[in-house]
mmCIF file of C-alpha atoms and ligand atoms in Angstrom:
data_model
loop_
_atom_site.group_PDB
_atom_site.id
_atom_site.type_symbol
_atom_site.label_atom_id
_atom_site.label_comp_id
_atom_site.label_asym_id
_atom_site.label_seq_id
_atom_site.Cartn_x
_atom_site.Cartn_y
_atom_site.Cartn_z
ATOM 1 C CA MET A 18 -0.036 -0.012 0.041
ATOM 2 C CA LEU A 19 1.235 3.505 -0.834
ATOM 3 C CA ASN A 20 0.201 6.066 1.826
ATOM 4 C CA PHE A 21 -0.003 9.470 0.012
ATOM 5 C CA GLY A 22 -0.036 13.017 1.018
ATOM 6 C CA ILE A 23 -0.814 15.653 -1.760
ATOM 7 C CA ILE A 24 0.537 19.263 -1.383
ATOM 8 C CA GLY A 25 -1.256 21.832 -3.457
ATOM 9 C CA TYR A 26 -4.880 20.772 -3.738
ATOM 10 C CA GLY A 27 -5.944 22.886 -6.735
ATOM 11 C CA PHE A 28 -6.824 21.366 -10.332
ATOM 12 C CA MET A 29 -4.012 18.815 -10.502
ATOM 13 C CA GLY A 30 -3.916 17.941 -6.749
ATOM 14 C CA GLN A 31 -7.653 17.254 -6.859
ATOM 15 C CA THR A 32 -7.234 15.197 -10.072
ATOM 16 C CA HIS A 33 -4.723 13.080 -8.398
ATOM 17 C CA GLY A 34 -6.997 12.871 -5.307
ATOM 18 C CA ASP A 35 -9.801 11.468 -7.630
ATOM 19 C CA MET A 36 -7.454 8.975 -9.190
ATOM 20 C CA LEU A 37 -5.876 7.661 -6.242
ATOM 21 C CA GLN A 38 -9.201 7.079 -4.356
ATOM 22 C CA LYS A 39 -9.993 4.443 -7.210
ATOM 23 C CA LEU A 40 -6.669 2.637 -6.746
ATOM 24 C CA ASP A 41 -6.627 -0.412 -4.493
ATOM 25 C CA TYR A 42 -2.824 0.024 -3.752
ATOM 26 C CA ALA A 43 -3.230 3.687 -2.709
ATOM 27 C CA LYS A 44 -4.465 5.473 0.352
ATOM 28 C CA ILE A 45 -4.744 9.306 0.721
ATOM 29 C CA VAL A 46 -3.689 10.092 4.320
ATOM 30 C CA GLY A 47 -3.680 13.909 4.051
ATOM 31 C CA VAL A 48 -3.911 16.860 1.741
ATOM 32 C CA CYS A 49 -2.575 20.362 2.020
ATOM 33 C CA ASP A 50 -3.262 23.713 0.449
ATOM 34 C CA ILE A 51 -2.718 27.355 1.570
ATOM 35 C CA ASN A 52 -6.035 28.191 0.280
ATOM 36 C CA LYS A 53 -8.699 26.555 2.689
ATOM 37 C CA GLU A 54 -11.412 26.877 0.077
ATOM 38 C CA GLN A 55 -9.531 24.113 -1.855
ATOM 39 C CA LEU A 56 -10.104 21.809 1.098
ATOM 40 C CA ARG A 57 -13.789 22.235 1.340
ATOM 41 C CA ASP A 58 -14.875 19.091 -0.147
ATOM 42 C CA VAL A 59 -12.207 16.631 1.165
ATOM 43 C CA PRO A 60 -13.803 13.555 2.796
ATOM 44 C CA ALA A 61 -13.641 13.464 6.526
ATOM 45 C CA ASP A 62 -11.156 10.508 6.787
ATOM 46 C CA ILE A 63 -8.529 12.473 5.049
ATOM 47 C CA HIS A 64 -6.428 14.906 7.071
ATOM 48 C CA THR A 65 -6.319 18.505 5.785
ATOM 49 C CA TYR A 66 -3.443 20.974 6.337
ATOM 50 C CA LEU A 67 -2.829 24.476 5.455
ATOM 51 C CA LYS A 68 0.956 24.125 5.682
ATOM 52 C CA ALA A 69 3.126 21.811 3.811
ATOM 53 C CA ASP A 70 5.305 21.304 6.937
ATOM 54 C CA GLU A 71 2.410 19.944 8.939
ATOM 55 C CA LEU A 72 1.489 17.454 6.250
ATOM 56 C CA LEU A 73 5.111 16.284 6.031
ATOM 57 C CA ALA A 74 5.288 15.676 9.792
ATOM 58 C CA ASN A 75 2.497 13.020 9.468
ATOM 59 C CA SER A 76 4.706 9.854 9.777
ATOM 60 C CA ASP A 77 1.786 7.711 8.252
ATOM 61 C CA ILE A 78 2.673 9.441 4.765
ATOM 62 C CA ASP A 79 5.324 7.663 2.879
ATOM 63 C CA THR A 80 4.819 9.406 -0.523
ATOM 64 C CA VAL A 81 4.041 12.993 -1.359
ATOM 65 C CA ILE A 82 2.624 14.316 -4.668
ATOM 66 C CA ILE A 83 3.560 18.054 -5.168
ATOM 67 C CA ALA A 84 1.193 19.900 -7.222
ATOM 68 C CA VAL A 85 1.948 23.466 -6.504
ATOM 69 C CA PRO A 86 2.651 26.165 -8.991
ATOM 70 C CA ASN A 87 6.033 25.730 -10.753
ATOM 71 C CA HIS A 88 8.024 28.432 -9.057
ATOM 72 C CA ILE A 89 7.750 26.612 -5.684
ATOM 73 C CA HIS A 90 8.446 23.001 -6.871
ATOM 74 C CA LEU A 91 12.174 23.373 -5.639
ATOM 75 C CA GLU A 92 11.122 24.702 -2.156
ATOM 76 C CA MET A 93 8.734 21.731 -1.801
ATOM 77 C CA VAL A 94 11.180 19.132 -2.854
ATOM 78 C CA LYS A 95 13.607 20.456 -0.338
ATOM 79 C CA LYS A 96 11.007 20.039 2.382
ATOM 80 C CA ALA A 97 9.859 16.722 1.318
ATOM 81 C CA ALA A 98 13.335 15.296 0.994
ATOM 82 C CA ASN A 99 14.141 16.586 4.512
ATOM 83 C CA ALA A 100 11.113 14.838 5.894
ATOM 84 C CA LYS A 101 12.372 11.587 4.110
ATOM 85 C CA LYS A 102 9.228 11.304 1.982
ATOM 86 C CA ASP A 103 9.266 9.626 -1.546
ATOM 87 C CA ILE A 104 8.358 12.289 -4.012
ATOM 88 C CA ILE A 105 6.182 12.367 -7.112
ATOM 89 C CA LEU A 106 6.578 15.997 -8.462
ATOM 90 C CA GLU A 107 4.336 17.565 -11.010
ATOM 91 C CA LYS A 108 5.794 18.783 -14.260
ATOM 92 C CA PRO A 109 7.531 21.033 -15.295
ATOM 93 C CA ALA A 110 9.848 19.571 -12.868
ATOM 94 C CA ALA A 111 11.823 22.605 -12.471
ATOM 95 C CA MET A 112 12.168 26.118 -13.732
ATOM 96 C CA ASN A 113 15.527 25.110 -15.497
ATOM 97 C CA GLY A 114 18.192 22.512 -15.700
ATOM 98 C CA PRO A 115 20.367 23.609 -12.726
ATOM 99 C CA GLU A 116 17.271 23.815 -10.441
ATOM 100 C CA PHE A 117 16.455 20.222 -11.417
ATOM 101 C CA GLN A 118 20.034 19.096 -10.834
ATOM 102 C CA GLU A 119 19.798 20.504 -7.220
ATOM 103 C CA MET A 120 16.599 18.503 -6.763
ATOM 104 C CA MET A 121 18.360 15.352 -8.025
ATOM 105 C CA VAL A 122 21.151 15.871 -5.595
ATOM 106 C CA LEU A 123 18.807 16.593 -2.740
ATOM 107 C CA THR A 124 16.711 13.355 -3.204
ATOM 108 C CA LYS A 125 19.674 11.239 -3.749
ATOM 109 C CA GLU A 126 21.410 12.526 -0.469
ATOM 110 C CA ALA A 127 18.131 12.010 1.320
ATOM 111 C CA ASN A 128 17.848 8.461 -0.229
ATOM 112 C CA VAL A 129 14.190 8.944 -1.284
ATOM 113 C CA ARG A 130 12.383 7.786 -4.339
ATOM 114 C CA PHE A 131 12.071 10.752 -6.860
ATOM 115 C CA THR A 132 10.005 10.789 -10.110
ATOM 116 C CA ILE A 133 8.102 13.289 -12.227
ATOM 117 C CA HIS A 134 4.426 12.985 -13.180
ATOM 118 C CA HIS A 135 4.698 12.686 -16.995
ATOM 119 C CA GLN A 136 1.598 10.833 -17.389
ATOM 120 C CA ARG A 137 1.348 11.772 -21.054
ATOM 121 C CA ARG A 138 3.806 9.067 -21.931
ATOM 122 C CA TRP A 139 0.601 7.039 -21.603
ATOM 123 C CA ASP A 140 -1.487 9.233 -24.061
ATOM 124 C CA LYS A 141 -3.091 6.709 -26.488
ATOM 125 C CA ASP A 142 -2.414 8.736 -29.589
ATOM 126 C CA TYR A 143 1.206 9.164 -28.544
ATOM 127 C CA ARG A 144 1.530 5.380 -27.978
ATOM 128 C CA LEU A 145 0.034 4.622 -31.355
ATOM 129 C CA ILE A 146 2.617 6.709 -33.062
ATOM 130 C CA LYS A 147 5.401 5.440 -30.732
ATOM 131 C CA GLU A 148 4.515 1.866 -31.650
ATOM 132 C CA VAL A 149 4.668 2.388 -35.280
ATOM 133 C CA VAL A 150 8.164 4.170 -34.860
ATOM 134 C CA ASP A 151 9.421 1.344 -32.553
ATOM 135 C CA SER A 152 8.212 -1.279 -35.069
ATOM 136 C CA GLN A 153 10.640 0.245 -37.677
ATOM 137 C CA THR A 154 8.149 -0.728 -40.435
ATOM 138 C CA LEU A 155 8.250 2.813 -42.050
ATOM 139 C CA GLY A 156 11.862 2.381 -43.156
ATOM 140 C CA ASP A 157 14.091 5.285 -42.608
ATOM 141 C CA ILE A 158 12.031 7.974 -40.785
ATOM 142 C CA TYR A 159 12.897 11.513 -41.769
ATOM 143 C CA THR A 160 10.410 13.405 -39.621
ATOM 144 C CA ILE A 161 8.003 12.963 -36.613
ATOM 145 C CA LYS A 162 5.562 15.960 -36.267
ATOM 146 C CA ASN A 163 3.273 16.861 -33.346
ATOM 147 C CA CYS A 164 0.989 19.822 -33.585
ATOM 148 C CA LEU A 165 -1.401 20.887 -30.835
ATOM 149 C CA TYR A 166 -3.651 23.920 -31.443
ATOM 150 C CA GLY A 167 -6.085 25.632 -29.207
ATOM 151 C CA PHE A 168 -8.844 27.486 -31.090
ATOM 152 C CA ASN A 169 -10.421 29.336 -28.141
ATOM 153 C CA GLY A 170 -7.424 31.660 -27.207
ATOM 154 C CA ASN A 171 -7.672 30.455 -23.508
ATOM 155 C CA MET A 172 -4.755 30.868 -21.028
ATOM 156 C CA HIS A 173 -5.697 31.049 -17.426
ATOM 157 C CA ASP A 174 -4.812 31.725 -13.746
ATOM 158 C CA TRP A 175 -1.083 31.898 -12.786
ATOM 159 C CA HIS A 176 -0.142 30.421 -16.281
ATOM 160 C CA VAL A 177 0.087 34.062 -17.616
ATOM 161 C CA TYR A 178 2.688 35.128 -15.114
ATOM 162 C CA PRO A 179 6.358 34.441 -15.532
ATOM 163 C CA GLU A 180 7.127 34.648 -11.885
ATOM 164 C CA PHE A 181 4.854 31.501 -11.281
ATOM 165 C CA GLY A 182 6.400 29.441 -14.111
ATOM 166 C CA GLY A 183 3.704 30.535 -16.563
ATOM 167 C CA GLY A 184 3.783 29.988 -20.320
ATOM 168 C CA MET A 185 2.967 27.183 -22.638
ATOM 169 C CA LEU A 186 6.425 25.678 -22.674
ATOM 170 C CA TYR A 187 6.213 24.967 -19.222
ATOM 171 C CA ASP A 188 2.540 23.968 -19.430
ATOM 172 C CA TRP A 189 2.170 21.622 -22.475
ATOM 173 C CA GLY A 190 5.690 22.118 -23.940
ATOM 174 C CA VAL A 191 7.450 19.817 -21.494
ATOM 175 C CA HIS A 192 4.976 17.000 -22.096
ATOM 176 C CA LEU A 193 5.319 17.402 -25.963
ATOM 177 C CA ILE A 194 9.167 17.530 -25.824
ATOM 178 C CA ASP A 195 9.391 14.519 -23.333
ATOM 179 C CA GLN A 196 7.164 12.466 -25.716
ATOM 180 C CA MET A 197 9.602 13.254 -28.628
ATOM 181 C CA LEU A 198 12.752 12.456 -26.391
ATOM 182 C CA TRP A 199 11.388 9.225 -25.188
ATOM 183 C CA MET A 200 10.464 8.048 -28.674
ATOM 184 C CA ILE A 201 13.283 9.223 -31.026
ATOM 185 C CA PRO A 202 16.507 7.242 -30.660
ATOM 186 C CA GLY A 203 19.967 8.748 -30.787
ATOM 187 C CA LYS A 204 21.733 11.924 -29.751
ATOM 188 C CA LEU A 205 19.867 15.234 -30.037
ATOM 189 C CA LYS A 206 22.391 17.039 -32.087
ATOM 190 C CA THR A 207 20.777 20.539 -32.785
ATOM 191 C CA ILE A 208 17.784 22.505 -31.574
ATOM 192 C CA TYR A 209 16.089 25.435 -33.331
ATOM 193 C CA ALA A 210 13.092 26.975 -31.708
ATOM 194 C CA ASP A 211 10.703 29.982 -32.541
ATOM 195 C CA VAL A 212 8.951 30.885 -29.259
ATOM 196 C CA ARG A 213 6.539 33.802 -29.135
ATOM 197 C CA ASN A 214 4.342 35.851 -26.932
ATOM 198 C CA VAL A 215 1.495 36.350 -29.403
ATOM 199 C CA ILE A 216 -0.940 38.183 -27.154
ATOM 200 C CA ASN A 217 0.544 37.571 -23.695
ATOM 201 C CA GLN A 218 2.985 40.281 -22.581
ATOM 202 C CA ASN A 219 5.354 38.198 -20.570
ATOM 203 C CA VAL A 220 4.816 34.445 -21.342
ATOM 204 C CA ASP A 221 5.044 32.334 -24.440
ATOM 205 C CA ASP A 222 1.752 31.182 -26.031
ATOM 206 C CA TYR A 223 3.186 29.748 -29.342
ATOM 207 C CA PHE A 224 6.175 27.629 -30.212
ATOM 208 C CA ASN A 225 7.620 25.803 -33.105
ATOM 209 C CA ILE A 226 10.523 23.568 -32.141
ATOM 210 C CA GLN A 227 12.856 21.451 -34.494
ATOM 211 C CA LEU A 228 14.846 18.794 -32.827
ATOM 212 C CA TYR A 229 17.663 17.238 -35.075
ATOM 213 C CA PHE A 230 18.714 13.717 -33.983
ATOM 214 C CA ASP A 231 21.867 11.921 -35.248
ATOM 215 C CA SER A 232 19.494 8.998 -36.124
ATOM 216 C CA GLY A 233 18.369 11.275 -38.998
ATOM 217 C CA ILE A 234 14.930 11.998 -37.641
ATOM 218 C CA THR A 235 13.821 15.618 -37.080
ATOM 219 C CA GLY A 236 11.204 15.965 -34.333
ATOM 220 C CA GLN A 237 8.866 18.986 -35.011
ATOM 221 C CA ILE A 238 6.675 20.342 -32.402
ATOM 222 C CA GLU A 239 4.143 23.187 -32.977
ATOM 223 C CA LEU A 240 1.717 24.499 -30.430
ATOM 224 C CA GLY A 241 -0.399 27.472 -30.629
ATOM 225 C CA THR A 242 -3.056 28.801 -28.176
ATOM 226 C CA TYR A 243 -4.223 31.502 -30.536
ATOM 227 C CA PHE A 244 -5.048 29.649 -33.560
ATOM 228 C CA LEU A 245 -8.488 31.038 -33.386
ATOM 229 C CA GLU A 246 -11.168 29.282 -35.081
ATOM 230 C CA ASP A 247 -14.881 28.769 -34.474
ATOM 231 C CA LYS A 248 -14.891 25.030 -34.267
ATOM 232 C CA GLU A 249 -16.940 22.718 -32.341
ATOM 233 C CA LYS A 250 -13.944 21.114 -30.734
ATOM 234 C CA TRP A 251 -11.744 23.806 -29.051
ATOM 235 C CA PHE A 252 -8.557 21.972 -29.503
ATOM 236 C CA GLU A 253 -6.835 19.450 -31.754
ATOM 237 C CA ARG A 254 -3.695 17.372 -31.880
ATOM 238 C CA HIS A 255 -2.130 15.822 -34.899
ATOM 239 C CA TRP A 256 0.772 13.432 -35.305
ATOM 240 C CA PHE A 257 2.560 12.615 -38.479
ATOM 241 C CA VAL A 258 5.479 10.246 -39.137
ATOM 242 C CA GLY A 259 7.204 10.027 -42.476
ATOM 243 C CA GLY A 260 9.616 7.277 -43.429
ATOM 244 C CA ASP A 261 10.868 6.016 -46.986
ATOM 245 C CA LYS A 262 8.614 2.925 -46.703
ATOM 246 C CA GLY A 263 5.450 4.748 -45.695
ATOM 247 C CA SER A 264 3.708 7.315 -43.424
ATOM 248 C CA ALA A 265 1.495 7.137 -40.377
ATOM 249 C CA TYR A 266 -0.829 9.741 -39.009
ATOM 250 C CA VAL A 267 -2.942 9.934 -35.888
ATOM 251 C CA ASP A 268 -5.554 12.605 -35.197
ATOM 252 C CA GLY A 269 -7.013 13.499 -31.974
ATOM 253 C CA PHE A 270 -6.809 12.251 -28.313
ATOM 254 C CA GLU A 271 -9.548 9.808 -29.154
ATOM 255 C CA PRO A 272 -7.195 8.731 -31.896
ATOM 256 C CA LYS A 273 -7.990 7.996 -35.520
ATOM 257 C CA GLY A 274 -5.293 7.259 -37.997
ATOM 258 C CA LYS A 275 -3.725 4.810 -40.537
ATOM 259 C CA ILE A 276 -0.353 3.617 -41.876
ATOM 260 C CA VAL A 277 -0.338 4.593 -45.514
ATOM 261 C CA ARG A 278 2.338 3.176 -48.053
ATOM 262 C CA THR A 279 2.830 3.602 -51.804
ATOM 263 C CA SER A 280 3.830 0.690 -53.838
ATOM 264 C CA GLU A 281 5.983 2.311 -56.480
ATOM 265 C CA LEU A 282 7.399 5.567 -57.843
ATOM 266 C CA LEU A 283 5.897 7.069 -60.959
ATOM 267 C CA ALA A 284 9.064 7.458 -62.797
ATOM 268 C CA ASN A 285 8.725 8.255 -66.473
ATOM 269 C CA VAL A 286 4.897 8.011 -66.235
ATOM 270 C CA PRO A 287 3.405 11.188 -67.684
ATOM 271 C CA GLY A 288 1.748 13.205 -64.999
ATOM 272 C CA LYS A 289 -2.064 13.214 -65.099
ATOM 273 C CA ILE A 290 -3.472 16.710 -64.938
ATOM 274 C CA THR A 291 -6.246 17.229 -62.350
ATOM 275 C CA MET A 292 -8.149 20.451 -62.013
ATOM 276 C CA THR A 293 -8.354 21.454 -58.289
ATOM 277 C CA ALA A 294 -9.378 24.605 -56.352
ATOM 278 C CA ALA A 295 -5.576 25.435 -56.455
ATOM 279 C CA GLY A 296 -5.613 25.212 -60.107
ATOM 280 C CA PRO A 297 -4.393 22.373 -62.483
ATOM 281 C CA THR A 298 -1.880 20.074 -60.757
ATOM 282 C CA ARG A 299 -0.023 16.860 -61.673
ATOM 283 C CA SER A 300 1.783 16.421 -58.352
ATOM 284 C CA PHE A 301 -1.117 16.827 -55.952
ATOM 285 C CA GLY A 302 -4.031 15.106 -57.838
ATOM 286 C CA PRO A 303 -5.602 11.833 -56.715
ATOM 287 C CA PRO A 304 -3.253 8.761 -56.973
ATOM 288 C CA PRO A 305 -3.779 6.040 -59.612
ATOM 289 C CA ALA A 306 -6.199 3.272 -58.334
ATOM 290 C CA GLY A 307 -4.687 0.806 -55.959
ATOM 291 C CA ARG A 308 -1.458 2.758 -55.565
ATOM 292 C CA LEU A 309 -1.870 3.677 -51.922
ATOM 293 C CA VAL A 310 -2.240 0.795 -49.462
ATOM 294 C CA THR A 311 -3.504 1.616 -45.960
ATOM 295 C CA GLU A 312 -3.081 -0.564 -42.752
ATOM 296 C CA ASP A 313 -4.556 -0.066 -39.447
ATOM 297 C CA LEU A 314 -2.602 1.149 -36.506
ATOM 298 C CA PRO A 315 -1.505 -1.350 -33.921
ATOM 299 C CA ASP A 316 -3.745 -1.820 -31.012
ATOM 300 C CA VAL A 317 -2.672 -0.127 -27.913
ATOM 301 C CA ASN A 318 -4.424 0.038 -24.519
ATOM 302 C CA VAL A 319 -3.034 2.687 -22.296
ATOM 303 C CA ASN A 320 -4.386 5.272 -19.922
ATOM 304 C CA HIS A 321 -2.930 7.802 -17.453
ATOM 305 C CA GLN A 322 -3.538 5.714 -14.434
ATOM 306 C CA MET A 323 -0.589 3.511 -15.666
ATOM 307 C CA PHE A 324 1.848 6.145 -14.439
ATOM 308 C CA PHE A 325 0.816 5.172 -10.910
ATOM 309 C CA ASP A 326 0.537 1.474 -11.644
ATOM 310 C CA HIS A 327 4.125 1.533 -12.951
ATOM 311 C CA TYR A 328 5.314 3.576 -9.863
ATOM 312 C CA TYR A 329 3.740 1.015 -7.520
ATOM 313 C CA ASP A 330 5.473 -1.810 -9.263
ATOM 314 C CA TYR A 331 8.751 0.128 -9.041
ATOM 315 C CA VAL A 332 8.138 0.669 -5.207
ATOM 316 C CA GLU A 333 7.379 -3.146 -5.048
ATOM 317 C CA GLY A 334 10.723 -3.860 -6.725
ATOM 318 C CA LYS A 335 8.891 -5.348 -9.751
ATOM 319 C CA GLU A 336 10.312 -3.094 -12.285
ATOM 320 C CA GLU A 337 12.472 -0.080 -12.735
ATOM 321 C CA LEU A 338 11.380 3.474 -12.434
ATOM 322 C CA ALA A 339 9.368 4.572 -15.516
ATOM 323 C CA VAL A 340 10.039 8.337 -15.450
ATOM 324 C CA LYS A 341 13.724 8.543 -14.541
ATOM 325 C CA PRO A 342 15.175 11.773 -13.086
ATOM 326 C CA GLU A 343 18.161 11.496 -15.685
ATOM 327 C CA GLU A 344 15.591 11.727 -18.523
ATOM 328 C CA ILE A 345 13.906 14.682 -16.909
ATOM 329 C CA LEU A 346 17.332 16.453 -16.498
ATOM 330 C CA ARG A 347 17.836 15.903 -20.369
ATOM 331 C CA LEU A 348 14.274 17.419 -20.855
ATOM 332 C CA MET A 349 15.104 20.479 -18.693
ATOM 333 C CA LYS A 350 18.323 21.029 -20.424
ATOM 334 C CA VAL A 351 16.455 20.860 -23.817
ATOM 335 C CA LEU A 352 14.185 23.448 -22.464
ATOM 336 C CA ASP A 353 17.061 25.789 -21.536
ATOM 337 C CA ALA A 354 18.401 25.391 -25.068
ATOM 338 C CA ILE A 355 15.098 26.108 -26.602
ATOM 339 C CA ARG A 356 14.967 29.321 -24.764
ATOM 340 C CA ILE A 357 18.581 30.308 -25.781
ATOM 341 C CA SER A 358 17.679 29.323 -29.438
ATOM 342 C CA ALA A 359 14.500 31.543 -29.400
ATOM 343 C CA ALA A 360 16.118 34.465 -27.678
ATOM 344 C CA GLU A 361 19.043 34.562 -30.039
ATOM 345 C CA HIS A 362 17.370 33.463 -33.183
ATOM 346 C CA ARG A 363 19.914 30.699 -33.874
ATOM 347 C CA SER A 364 20.387 26.947 -33.627
ATOM 348 C CA VAL A 365 21.857 25.464 -30.633
ATOM 349 C CA ASP A 366 24.173 22.469 -30.551
ATOM 350 C CA PHE A 367 23.006 19.968 -27.922
ATOM 351 C CA GLU A 368 24.575 16.453 -27.638
HETATM 352 N N1 NAD B 7 0.650 16.556 -15.418
HETATM 353 C C1 NAD B 7 -0.241 17.376 -15.977
HETATM 354 O O1 NAD B 7 -1.012 17.103 -16.908
HETATM 355 C C2 NAD B 7 -0.603 18.615 -15.321
HETATM 356 C C3 NAD B 7 -1.774 19.306 -15.525
HETATM 357 C C4 NAD B 7 -2.089 20.499 -14.875
HETATM 358 C C5 NAD B 7 -1.118 21.039 -13.988
HETATM 359 N N2 NAD B 7 0.044 20.335 -13.791
HETATM 360 C C6 NAD B 7 1.147 20.979 -12.777
HETATM 361 O O2 NAD B 7 0.420 20.804 -11.459
HETATM 362 C C7 NAD B 7 0.947 21.908 -10.677
HETATM 363 C C8 NAD B 7 -0.161 22.654 -10.323
HETATM 364 O O3 NAD B 7 -0.992 23.193 -11.312
HETATM 365 P P1 NAD B 7 -2.505 23.330 -11.168
HETATM 366 O O4 NAD B 7 -3.073 23.561 -12.517
HETATM 367 O O5 NAD B 7 -3.201 22.394 -10.346
HETATM 368 O O6 NAD B 7 -2.627 24.732 -10.407
HETATM 369 P P2 NAD B 7 -3.720 25.183 -9.474
HETATM 370 O O7 NAD B 7 -3.534 26.817 -9.250
HETATM 371 O O8 NAD B 7 -5.090 24.873 -9.893
HETATM 372 O O9 NAD B 7 -3.367 24.675 -8.054
HETATM 373 C C9 NAD B 7 -2.245 24.907 -7.241
HETATM 374 C C10 NAD B 7 -2.607 24.847 -5.824
HETATM 375 O O10 NAD B 7 -1.467 24.970 -5.033
HETATM 376 C C11 NAD B 7 -1.791 25.775 -3.879
HETATM 377 N N3 NAD B 7 -0.600 26.232 -3.335
HETATM 378 C C12 NAD B 7 0.127 27.402 -3.718
HETATM 379 N N4 NAD B 7 1.175 27.586 -2.898
HETATM 380 C C13 NAD B 7 1.027 26.545 -1.921
HETATM 381 C C14 NAD B 7 1.871 26.262 -0.884
HETATM 382 N N5 NAD B 7 2.934 27.032 -0.544
HETATM 383 N N6 NAD B 7 1.499 25.084 -0.126
HETATM 384 C C15 NAD B 7 0.339 24.530 -0.262
HETATM 385 N N7 NAD B 7 -0.381 24.717 -1.396
HETATM 386 C C16 NAD B 7 -0.038 25.766 -2.241
HETATM 387 C C17 NAD B 7 -2.769 26.873 -4.513
HETATM 388 O O11 NAD B 7 -3.614 27.448 -3.535
HETATM 389 C C18 NAD B 7 -3.616 25.955 -5.319
HETATM 390 O O12 NAD B 7 -4.838 25.491 -4.872
HETATM 391 C C19 NAD B 7 1.906 22.723 -11.718
HETATM 392 O O13 NAD B 7 3.147 22.377 -11.557
HETATM 393 C C20 NAD B 7 1.299 22.535 -12.964
HETATM 394 O O14 NAD B 7 2.265 22.626 -14.033
HETATM 395 C C21 NAD B 7 0.369 19.238 -14.387
#
């Protein structure tokens, strides 16, 4: 049994609370928030605290989830490590690489378990794409593209203030970059990033990141919160993988997609002219009948609870840690390099 304390009982703290109450290997011993309004609906058998130090003094708690705003992650990790609690820390783990390095040293010295809540490694659309990439059935892959667009222009609460660790790179960016780093083999040689404050004065709300790996794959990530469109759905994600033996695409978080292959090149075949809205075209008309072959994507069965299932198995000694601090240190260093690239409008050599 894992006996949890949750520090920061806002949106994500309560999401954790709801999830943990369903798990037979987890018990929530106490929750803490400086805002007592957030503790209003906590069931009576769970202790509530207004100060993290008081929750950390409860010896029945062995694992703490830290879900406070980003700028105080380090402070909370210090306190929790001092109290000898195992730590599951929300993303973005830290404000930068050196801060995360400090956390790694602190938790190692305290001899406590330490991981980061990157539950999006268990996103279904991502896992479908990752399965295809891992299967090596698309030949030499040249690009993996991940686009996430918000059509409603929303950014909220402290996410619009830099002093709290606001901005979309810290919010969704770390998930999207982590997904690429966890999927694409080889060294990340070079990074180029365009990061913008489109309507926010002080934090980023758009980015377009190119990650060049020595495996020959370029990971491309584009996120925009102000892709304003009056659609029924208010956000959309799209994955595309291109290889020399086929492509794969996956649309949406309830994913739909296919693997698509072409059987032959049309060398020395006169181009058929098709009239389109763009004008007459030979390159972009419909393919000859039977030329494109489609396959279903592999079956994957994943969900965000699996982050905790794997963590429990790790504590039980049945498997290694799923989200390793060393991986997150690399991620935080990539984030630092992205900021340099964007500020100086240049590519940055990485590994
Ligand atoms: N993994 C994910 O998908 C995901 C999603 C959303 C947020 N997050 C992360 O979770 C963390 C919290 O984000 P959120 O959206 O829940 O924010 P939130 O503002 O909804 O909740 C944060 C809570 O922390 C409390 N708090 C602030 N200082 C505190 C302190 N010193 N001690 C105790 N409580 C304190 C606030 O009162 C608030 O209730 C952030 O790091 C964020 O990036 C992760």
